Coordinates of C-alpha atoms in Angstrom, one line a residue:
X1 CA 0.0 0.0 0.0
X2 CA 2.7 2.4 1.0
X3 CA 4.5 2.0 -2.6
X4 CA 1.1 2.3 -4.3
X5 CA 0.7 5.7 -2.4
X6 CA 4.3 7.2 -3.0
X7 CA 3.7 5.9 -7.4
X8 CA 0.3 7.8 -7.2
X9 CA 1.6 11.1 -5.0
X10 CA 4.7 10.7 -8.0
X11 CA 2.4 10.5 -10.6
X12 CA 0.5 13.8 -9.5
X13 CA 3.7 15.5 -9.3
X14 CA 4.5 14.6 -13.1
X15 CA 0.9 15.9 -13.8
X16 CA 0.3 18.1 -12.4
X17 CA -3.6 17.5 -12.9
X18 CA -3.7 16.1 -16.1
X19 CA -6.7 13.5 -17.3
X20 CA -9.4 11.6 -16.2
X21 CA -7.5 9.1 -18.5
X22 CA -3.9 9.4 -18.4
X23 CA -2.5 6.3 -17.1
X24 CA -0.6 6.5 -13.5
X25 CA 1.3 5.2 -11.2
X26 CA 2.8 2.1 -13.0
X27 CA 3.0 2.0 -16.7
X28 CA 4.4 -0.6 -18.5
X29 CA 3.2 -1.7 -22.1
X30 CA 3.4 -4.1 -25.2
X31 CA 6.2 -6.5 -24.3
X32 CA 9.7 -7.6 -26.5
X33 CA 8.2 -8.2 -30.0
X34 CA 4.8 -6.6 -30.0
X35 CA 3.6 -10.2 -31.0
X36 CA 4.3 -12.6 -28.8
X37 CA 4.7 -15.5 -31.4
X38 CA 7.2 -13.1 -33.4
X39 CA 9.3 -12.5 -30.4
X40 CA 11.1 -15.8 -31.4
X41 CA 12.3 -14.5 -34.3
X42 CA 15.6 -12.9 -34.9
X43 CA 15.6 -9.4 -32.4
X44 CA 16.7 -7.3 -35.4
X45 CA 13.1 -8.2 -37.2
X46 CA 10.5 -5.4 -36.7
X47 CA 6.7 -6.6 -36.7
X48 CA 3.6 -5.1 -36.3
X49 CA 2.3 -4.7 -33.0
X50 CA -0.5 -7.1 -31.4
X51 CA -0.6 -9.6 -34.6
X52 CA -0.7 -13.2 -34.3
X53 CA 1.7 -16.0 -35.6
X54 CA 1.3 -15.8 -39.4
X55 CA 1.6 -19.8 -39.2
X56 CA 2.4 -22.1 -36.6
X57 CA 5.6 -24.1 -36.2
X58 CA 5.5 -27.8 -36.6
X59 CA 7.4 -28.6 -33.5
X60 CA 7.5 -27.4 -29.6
X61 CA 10.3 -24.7 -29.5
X62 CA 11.2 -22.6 -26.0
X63 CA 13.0 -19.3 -26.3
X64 CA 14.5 -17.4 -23.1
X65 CA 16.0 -13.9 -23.0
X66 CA 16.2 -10.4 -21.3
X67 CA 17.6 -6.9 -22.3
X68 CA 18.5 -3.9 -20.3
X69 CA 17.1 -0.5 -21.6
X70 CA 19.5 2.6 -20.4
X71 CA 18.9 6.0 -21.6
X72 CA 19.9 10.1 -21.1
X73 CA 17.4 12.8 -22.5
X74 CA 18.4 15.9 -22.6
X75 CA 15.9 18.2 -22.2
X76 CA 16.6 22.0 -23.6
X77 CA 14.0 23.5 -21.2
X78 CA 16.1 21.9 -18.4
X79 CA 12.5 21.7 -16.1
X80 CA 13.4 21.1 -12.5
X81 CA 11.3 18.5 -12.1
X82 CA 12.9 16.8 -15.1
X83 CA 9.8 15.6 -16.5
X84 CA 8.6 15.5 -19.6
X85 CA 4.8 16.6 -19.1
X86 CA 1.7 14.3 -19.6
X87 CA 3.7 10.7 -20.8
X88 CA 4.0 8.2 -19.5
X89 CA 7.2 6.3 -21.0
X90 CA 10.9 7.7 -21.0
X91 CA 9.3 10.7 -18.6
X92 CA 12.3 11.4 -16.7
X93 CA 14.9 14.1 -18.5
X94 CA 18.1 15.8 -17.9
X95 CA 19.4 12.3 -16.0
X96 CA 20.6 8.9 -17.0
X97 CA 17.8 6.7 -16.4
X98 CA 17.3 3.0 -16.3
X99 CA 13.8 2.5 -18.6
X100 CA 13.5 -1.0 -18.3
X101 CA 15.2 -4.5 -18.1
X102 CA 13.2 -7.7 -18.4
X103 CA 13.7 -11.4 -18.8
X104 CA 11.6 -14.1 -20.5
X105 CA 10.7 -17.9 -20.9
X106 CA 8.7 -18.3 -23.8
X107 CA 7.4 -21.8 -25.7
X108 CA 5.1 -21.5 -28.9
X109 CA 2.1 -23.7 -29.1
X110 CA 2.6 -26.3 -32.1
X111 CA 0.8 -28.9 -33.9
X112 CA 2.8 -31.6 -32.2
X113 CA 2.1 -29.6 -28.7
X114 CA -0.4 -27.6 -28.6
X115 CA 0.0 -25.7 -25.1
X116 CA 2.2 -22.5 -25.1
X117 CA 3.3 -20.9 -22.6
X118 CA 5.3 -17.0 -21.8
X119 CA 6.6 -15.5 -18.6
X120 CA 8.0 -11.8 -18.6
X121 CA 9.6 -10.6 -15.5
X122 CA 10.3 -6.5 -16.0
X123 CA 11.6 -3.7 -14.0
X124 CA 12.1 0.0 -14.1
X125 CA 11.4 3.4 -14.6
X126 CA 9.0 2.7 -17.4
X127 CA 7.2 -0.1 -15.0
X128 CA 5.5 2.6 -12.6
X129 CA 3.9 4.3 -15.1
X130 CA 1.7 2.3 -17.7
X131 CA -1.0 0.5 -16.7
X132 CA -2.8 2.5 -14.2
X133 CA -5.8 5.1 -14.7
X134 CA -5.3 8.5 -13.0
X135 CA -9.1 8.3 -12.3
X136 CA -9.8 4.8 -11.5
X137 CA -8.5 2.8 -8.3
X138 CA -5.7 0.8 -8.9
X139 CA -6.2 -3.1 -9.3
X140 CA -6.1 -5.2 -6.1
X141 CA -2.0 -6.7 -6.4
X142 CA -0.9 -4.3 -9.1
X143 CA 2.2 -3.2 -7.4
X144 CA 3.2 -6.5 -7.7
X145 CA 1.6 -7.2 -11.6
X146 CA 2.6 -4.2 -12.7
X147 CA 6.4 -6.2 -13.1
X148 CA 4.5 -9.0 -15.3
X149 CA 5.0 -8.3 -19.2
X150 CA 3.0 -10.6 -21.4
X151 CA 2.5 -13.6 -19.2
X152 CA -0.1 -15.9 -20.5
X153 CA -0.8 -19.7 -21.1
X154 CA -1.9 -20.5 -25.0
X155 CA -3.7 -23.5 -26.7
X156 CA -3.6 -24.1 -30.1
X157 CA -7.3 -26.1 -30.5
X158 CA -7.3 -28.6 -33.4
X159 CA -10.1 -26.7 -35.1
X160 CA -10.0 -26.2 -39.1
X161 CA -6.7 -24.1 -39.9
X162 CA -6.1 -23.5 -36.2
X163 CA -7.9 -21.3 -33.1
X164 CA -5.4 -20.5 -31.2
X165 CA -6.9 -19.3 -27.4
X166 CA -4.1 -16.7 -25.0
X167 CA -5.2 -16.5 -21.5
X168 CA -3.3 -14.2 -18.9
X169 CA -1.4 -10.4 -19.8
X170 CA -0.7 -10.3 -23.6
X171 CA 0.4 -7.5 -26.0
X172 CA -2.1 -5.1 -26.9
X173 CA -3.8 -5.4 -29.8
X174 CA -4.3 -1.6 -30.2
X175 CA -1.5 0.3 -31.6
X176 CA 1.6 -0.3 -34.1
X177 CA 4.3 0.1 -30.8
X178 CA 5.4 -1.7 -28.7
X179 CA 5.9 -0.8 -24.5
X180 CA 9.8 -2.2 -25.0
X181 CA 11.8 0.5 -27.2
X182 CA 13.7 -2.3 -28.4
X183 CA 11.0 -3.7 -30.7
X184 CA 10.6 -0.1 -32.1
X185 CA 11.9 1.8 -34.9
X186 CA 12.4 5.0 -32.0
X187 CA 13.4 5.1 -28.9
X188 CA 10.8 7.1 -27.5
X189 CA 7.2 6.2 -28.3
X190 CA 4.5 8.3 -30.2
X191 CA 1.5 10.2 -28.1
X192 CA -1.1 7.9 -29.5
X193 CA 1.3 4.9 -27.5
X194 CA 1.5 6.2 -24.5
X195 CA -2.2 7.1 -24.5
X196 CA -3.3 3.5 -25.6
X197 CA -2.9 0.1 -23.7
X198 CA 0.2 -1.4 -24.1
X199 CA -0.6 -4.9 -22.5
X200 CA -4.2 -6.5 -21.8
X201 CA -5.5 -8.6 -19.0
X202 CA -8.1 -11.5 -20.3
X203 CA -8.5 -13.9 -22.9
X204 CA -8.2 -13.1 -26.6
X205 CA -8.8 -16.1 -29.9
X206 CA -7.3 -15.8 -33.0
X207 CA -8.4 -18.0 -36.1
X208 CA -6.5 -17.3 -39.7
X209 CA -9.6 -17.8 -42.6
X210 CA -6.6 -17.9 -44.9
X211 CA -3.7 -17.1 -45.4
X212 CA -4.3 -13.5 -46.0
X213 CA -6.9 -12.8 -43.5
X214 CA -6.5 -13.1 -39.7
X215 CA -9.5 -12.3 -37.2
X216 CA -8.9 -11.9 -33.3
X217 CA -11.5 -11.2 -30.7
X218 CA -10.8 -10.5 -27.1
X219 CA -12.5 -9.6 -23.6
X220 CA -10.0 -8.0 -21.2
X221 CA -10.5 -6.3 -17.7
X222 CA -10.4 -2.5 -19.0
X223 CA -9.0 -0.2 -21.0
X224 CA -5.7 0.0 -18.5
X225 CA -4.9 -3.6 -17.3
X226 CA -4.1 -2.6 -13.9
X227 CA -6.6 -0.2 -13.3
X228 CA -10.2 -1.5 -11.6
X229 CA -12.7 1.4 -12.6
X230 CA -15.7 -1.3 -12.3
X231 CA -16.6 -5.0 -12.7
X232 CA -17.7 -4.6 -16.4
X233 CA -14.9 -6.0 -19.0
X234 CA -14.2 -4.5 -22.1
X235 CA -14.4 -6.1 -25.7
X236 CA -13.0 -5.7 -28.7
X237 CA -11.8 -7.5 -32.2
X238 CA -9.5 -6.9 -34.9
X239 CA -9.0 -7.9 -38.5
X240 CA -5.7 -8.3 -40.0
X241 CA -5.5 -8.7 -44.2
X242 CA -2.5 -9.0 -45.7
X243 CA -3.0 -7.2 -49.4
X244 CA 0.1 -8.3 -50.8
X245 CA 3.8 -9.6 -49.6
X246 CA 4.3 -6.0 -48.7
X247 CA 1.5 -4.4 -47.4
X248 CA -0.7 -5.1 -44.0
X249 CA -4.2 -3.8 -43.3
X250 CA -5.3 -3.7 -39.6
X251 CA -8.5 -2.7 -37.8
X252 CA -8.7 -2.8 -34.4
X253 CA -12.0 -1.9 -31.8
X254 CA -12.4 -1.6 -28.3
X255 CA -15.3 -0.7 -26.5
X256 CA -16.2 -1.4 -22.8
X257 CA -16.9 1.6 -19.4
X258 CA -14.1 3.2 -18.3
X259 CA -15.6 4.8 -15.5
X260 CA -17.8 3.9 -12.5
X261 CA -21.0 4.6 -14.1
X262 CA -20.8 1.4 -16.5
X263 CA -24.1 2.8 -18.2
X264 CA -23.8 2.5 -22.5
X265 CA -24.1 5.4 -22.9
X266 CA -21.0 6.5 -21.0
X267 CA -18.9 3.3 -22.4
X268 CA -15.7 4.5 -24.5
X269 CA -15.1 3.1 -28.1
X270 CA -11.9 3.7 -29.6
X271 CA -10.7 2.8 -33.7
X272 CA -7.3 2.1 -34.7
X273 CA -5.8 1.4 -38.1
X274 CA -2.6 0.4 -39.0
X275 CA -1.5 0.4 -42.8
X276 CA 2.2 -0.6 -43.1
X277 CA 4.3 -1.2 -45.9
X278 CA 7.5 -3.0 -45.2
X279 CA 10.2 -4.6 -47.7
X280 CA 13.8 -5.5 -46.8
X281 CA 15.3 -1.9 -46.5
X282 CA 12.4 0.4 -46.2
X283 CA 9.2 0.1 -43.9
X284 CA 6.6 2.6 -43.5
X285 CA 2.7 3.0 -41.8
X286 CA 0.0 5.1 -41.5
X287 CA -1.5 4.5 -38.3
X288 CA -5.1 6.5 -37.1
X289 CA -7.1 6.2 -33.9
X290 CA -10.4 7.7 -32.7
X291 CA -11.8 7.4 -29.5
X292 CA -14.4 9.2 -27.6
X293 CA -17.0 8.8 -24.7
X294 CA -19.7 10.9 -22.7
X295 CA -18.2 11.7 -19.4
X296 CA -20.7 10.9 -16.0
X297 CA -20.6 14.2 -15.0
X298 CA -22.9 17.0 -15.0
X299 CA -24.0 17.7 -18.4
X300 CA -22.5 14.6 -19.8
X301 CA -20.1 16.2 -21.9
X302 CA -19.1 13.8 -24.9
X303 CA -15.3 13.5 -25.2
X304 CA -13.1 13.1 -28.2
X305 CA -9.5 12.4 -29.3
X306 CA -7.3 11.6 -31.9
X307 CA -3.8 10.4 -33.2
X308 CA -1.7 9.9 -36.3
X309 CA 1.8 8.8 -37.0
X310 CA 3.4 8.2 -40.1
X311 CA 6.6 6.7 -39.8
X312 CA 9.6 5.8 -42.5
X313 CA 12.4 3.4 -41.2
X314 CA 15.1 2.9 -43.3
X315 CA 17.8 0.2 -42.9
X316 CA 21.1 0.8 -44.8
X317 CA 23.4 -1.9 -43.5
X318 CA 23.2 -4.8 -41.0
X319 CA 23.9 -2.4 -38.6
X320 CA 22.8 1.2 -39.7
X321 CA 19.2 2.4 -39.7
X322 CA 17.2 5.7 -39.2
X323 CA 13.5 6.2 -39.2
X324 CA 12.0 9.8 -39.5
X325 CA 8.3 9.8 -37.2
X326 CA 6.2 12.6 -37.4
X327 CA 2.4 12.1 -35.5
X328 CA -0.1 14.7 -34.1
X329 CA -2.2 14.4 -30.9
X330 CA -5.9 16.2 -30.5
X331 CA -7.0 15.6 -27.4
X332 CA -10.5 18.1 -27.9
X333 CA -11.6 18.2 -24.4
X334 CA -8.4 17.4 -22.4
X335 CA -9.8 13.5 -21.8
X336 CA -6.5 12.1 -22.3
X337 CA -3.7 14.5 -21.4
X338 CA -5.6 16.5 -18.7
X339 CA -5.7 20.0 -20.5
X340 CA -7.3 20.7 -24.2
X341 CA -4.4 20.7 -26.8
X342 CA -3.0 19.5 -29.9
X343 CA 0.1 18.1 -29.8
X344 CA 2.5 18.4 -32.8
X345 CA 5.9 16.2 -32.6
X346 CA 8.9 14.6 -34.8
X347 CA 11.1 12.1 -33.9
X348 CA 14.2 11.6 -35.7
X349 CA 16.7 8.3 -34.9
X350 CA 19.8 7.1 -36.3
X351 CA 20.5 3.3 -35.4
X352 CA 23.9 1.7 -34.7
X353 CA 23.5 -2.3 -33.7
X354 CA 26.5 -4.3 -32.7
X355 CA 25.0 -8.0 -33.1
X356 CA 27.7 -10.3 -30.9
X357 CA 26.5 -14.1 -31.1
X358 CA 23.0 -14.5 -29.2
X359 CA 23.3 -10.9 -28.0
X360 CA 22.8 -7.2 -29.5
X361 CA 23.6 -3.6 -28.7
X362 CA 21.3 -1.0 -30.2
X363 CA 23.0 2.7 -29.5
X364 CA 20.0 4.7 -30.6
X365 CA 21.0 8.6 -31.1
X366 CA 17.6 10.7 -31.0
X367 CA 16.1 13.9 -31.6
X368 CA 12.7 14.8 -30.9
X369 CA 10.5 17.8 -30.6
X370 CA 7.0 18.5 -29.2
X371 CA 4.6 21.4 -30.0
X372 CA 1.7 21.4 -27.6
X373 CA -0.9 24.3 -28.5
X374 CA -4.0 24.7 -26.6
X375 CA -5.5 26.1 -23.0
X376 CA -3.3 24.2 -20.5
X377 CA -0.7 23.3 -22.8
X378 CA 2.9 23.0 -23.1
X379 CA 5.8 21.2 -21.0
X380 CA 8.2 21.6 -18.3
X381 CA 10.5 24.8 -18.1
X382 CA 13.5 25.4 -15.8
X383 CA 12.4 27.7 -12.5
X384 CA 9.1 27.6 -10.8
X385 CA 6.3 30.6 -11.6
X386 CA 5.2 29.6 -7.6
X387 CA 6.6 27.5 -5.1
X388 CA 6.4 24.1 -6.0
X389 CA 4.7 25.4 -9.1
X390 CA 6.7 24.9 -12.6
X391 CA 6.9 27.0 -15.5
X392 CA 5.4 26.1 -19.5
X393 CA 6.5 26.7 -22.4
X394 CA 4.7 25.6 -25.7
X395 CA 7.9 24.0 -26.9
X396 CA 10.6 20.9 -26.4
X397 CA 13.7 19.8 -27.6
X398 CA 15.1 16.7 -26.9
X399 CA 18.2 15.2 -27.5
X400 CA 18.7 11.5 -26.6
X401 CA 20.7 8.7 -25.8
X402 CA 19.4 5.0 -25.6
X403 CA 21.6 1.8 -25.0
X404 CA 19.6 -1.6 -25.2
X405 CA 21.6 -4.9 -24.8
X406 CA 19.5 -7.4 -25.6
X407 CA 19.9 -11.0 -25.4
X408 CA 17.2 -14.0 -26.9
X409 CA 18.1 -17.3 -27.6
X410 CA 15.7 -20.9 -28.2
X411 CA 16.1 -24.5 -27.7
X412 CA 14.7 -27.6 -29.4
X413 CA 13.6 -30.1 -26.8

């Protein structure tokens, strides 16, 4: 209880009022390879987030790993608080941070044996944030779950081309990014992200119709997985078409009450699609989500929000990359963020991995500036207006550097 308290009474500090909806006091998203049957793929393969398996392998494999996530960004406006306002990954500037560091057992469910199974143990600064709902109590044992990536139990049933059934935390299926920076094309993680679920809590089925065409329902606890606003769960599906060997088409809903009144008419929906177009050197996608709800307050206000990102990753050698991510956040009535703004950024990367038998270092070099226009607006600024009050300033400039060492290797029983 007492480390519940001191994440929420930090939370409010990096705040400072913001949202009904912005997740607090432990955040922690989609886990190493936003699909969890991809993650036992090579780690310099980028997939899109909250997919499942393409096909199944014809025999039992386990795969085990872990990676450290270090990182310095240096924030221009120097705020003394050394936060960067309303996120709530990579929030802590001017300092070198540890973001996160996880390890993972993993075995993919097979023909020949049809249970899987995945463990993810995680840890750090990017742990205390996702998950949680700065309006909604906090899920009885979340400041232990809160260090659980995707952990979940599988079973591939013997049905036509395959159901395959996930019960436990899993990836999100909302979003093309992933919690871990690693499985990114950036280090830091686009406003629409941050904003969304990164993990899920509940059971979710996937059936491919062909090979082209991939539909997944689910029923999970919420909209954050370790937030308990009520006792209704939330629902949602997706559809996943691949058009050609290049080019991916998902659609992704979620409805379900985010708040205490559970009554329809207050439940929030939210809309995501994902268009991405990837060959061997170049990927690119469009992603576009819309969400909104009436708020059960006086009046009953109707909320809405939006987000795009459009980013272009560019691989020039087996070790050099650089993607290019511009994205804009409208957040209408201040649902999300806490204040009404729109929110203007681009992020800027150049990759260096050094691959060293079963492990990898990604030195990730970053710029990244935000624009937030809007009453309430704007980010952290050096000096305090009041005391214990800090400054804004429309603007931010930051200049980062991330070192992941990763590790991932697989047996064969």
């Amino acid at each position: 209880m007492l480390l519940a308290t001191m994440s929420n009474l930090a939370w409010t500090q990096a705040t400072l009022g913001q949202t009904t909806e912005m997740p607090s006091t432990a955040q922690g998203n989609r886990p190493t390879v936003r699909n969890q049957g991809d993650e036992l793929v090579a780690a310099s393969e980028q997939d899109t987030p909250g997919s499942p398996p393409a096909t199944q392998p014809s025999d039992p494999q386990w795969g085990y790993g872990g990676f450290l996530d270090a990182a310095y960004l240096l924030d221009l406006n120097h705020p003394t608080n050394h936060l960067f306002r309303s996120r709530g990954t990579a929030y802590k500037v001017d300092e070198p941070i540890l973001n996160m560091g996880a390890a993972y057992l993993r075995k993919s469910a097979s023909e020949s044996s049809r249970w899987g199974l995945e463990v993810t143990l995680q840890g750090g600064q990017d742990s205390r944030i996702f998950g949680f709902s700065a309006t909604a109590p906090n899920l009885p044992g979340s400041e232990w779950l809160r260090h659980l990536g995707p952990t979940a139990a599988s079973f591939l049933v013997p049905l036509g081309r395959g159901l395959t059934v996930q019960v436990g935390i899993f990836s999100s299926l909302i979003g093309y990014d992933s919690l871990y920076a690693k499985d990114n094309f950036n280090y830091t993680r686009p406003w629409g992200a941050d904003l969304t679920p990164y993990l899920m809590m509940g059971v979710n089925a996937s059936y491919p119709f062909s090979e082209r065409l991939t539909v997944t329902v689910f029923v999970v606890n919420g909209y954050w997985h370790l937030a308990n606003a009520n006792h209704v769960p939330n629902s949602g599906a997706q559809i996943a078409y691949k058009v050609t060997g290049h080019t991916t088409l998902k659609e992704t809903v979620l409805f379900g009450p985010h708040q205490s009144d559970t009554g329809f008419e207050f439940w929030r929906f939210l809309w995501d699609s994902t268009a991405e177009w990837k060959t061997d050197s170049v990927t690119t996608a469009l992603e576009y989500h819309v969400g909104t709800e009436k708020v059960a307050t006086f009046g009953a206000p109707r909320a809405l929000w939006m987000s795009a990102q459009l980013p272009l990753h560019r691989v020039f050698t087996k070790n050099w990359s650089a993607t290019v991510r511009p994205e804009v956040y409208w957040d209408r009535d201040g649902r999300m963020t806490g204040v009404s703004q729109t929110v203007k950024a681009n992020t800027t990367t150049l990759e260096y991995r050094i691959p060293y038998r079963r492990a990898t270092t990604i030195v990730r070099l970053e710029h990244r500036i935000d624009d937030s226009r809007g009453p309430g607006g704007g980010f952290f600024r050096g000096g305090e207006v009041a005391p214990g009050v800090v400054g804004l300033t429309p603007t931010q400039n930051l200049l980062i550097l991330g070192v992941i060492v990763t590790f991932d290797s697989h047996l064969q029983p």
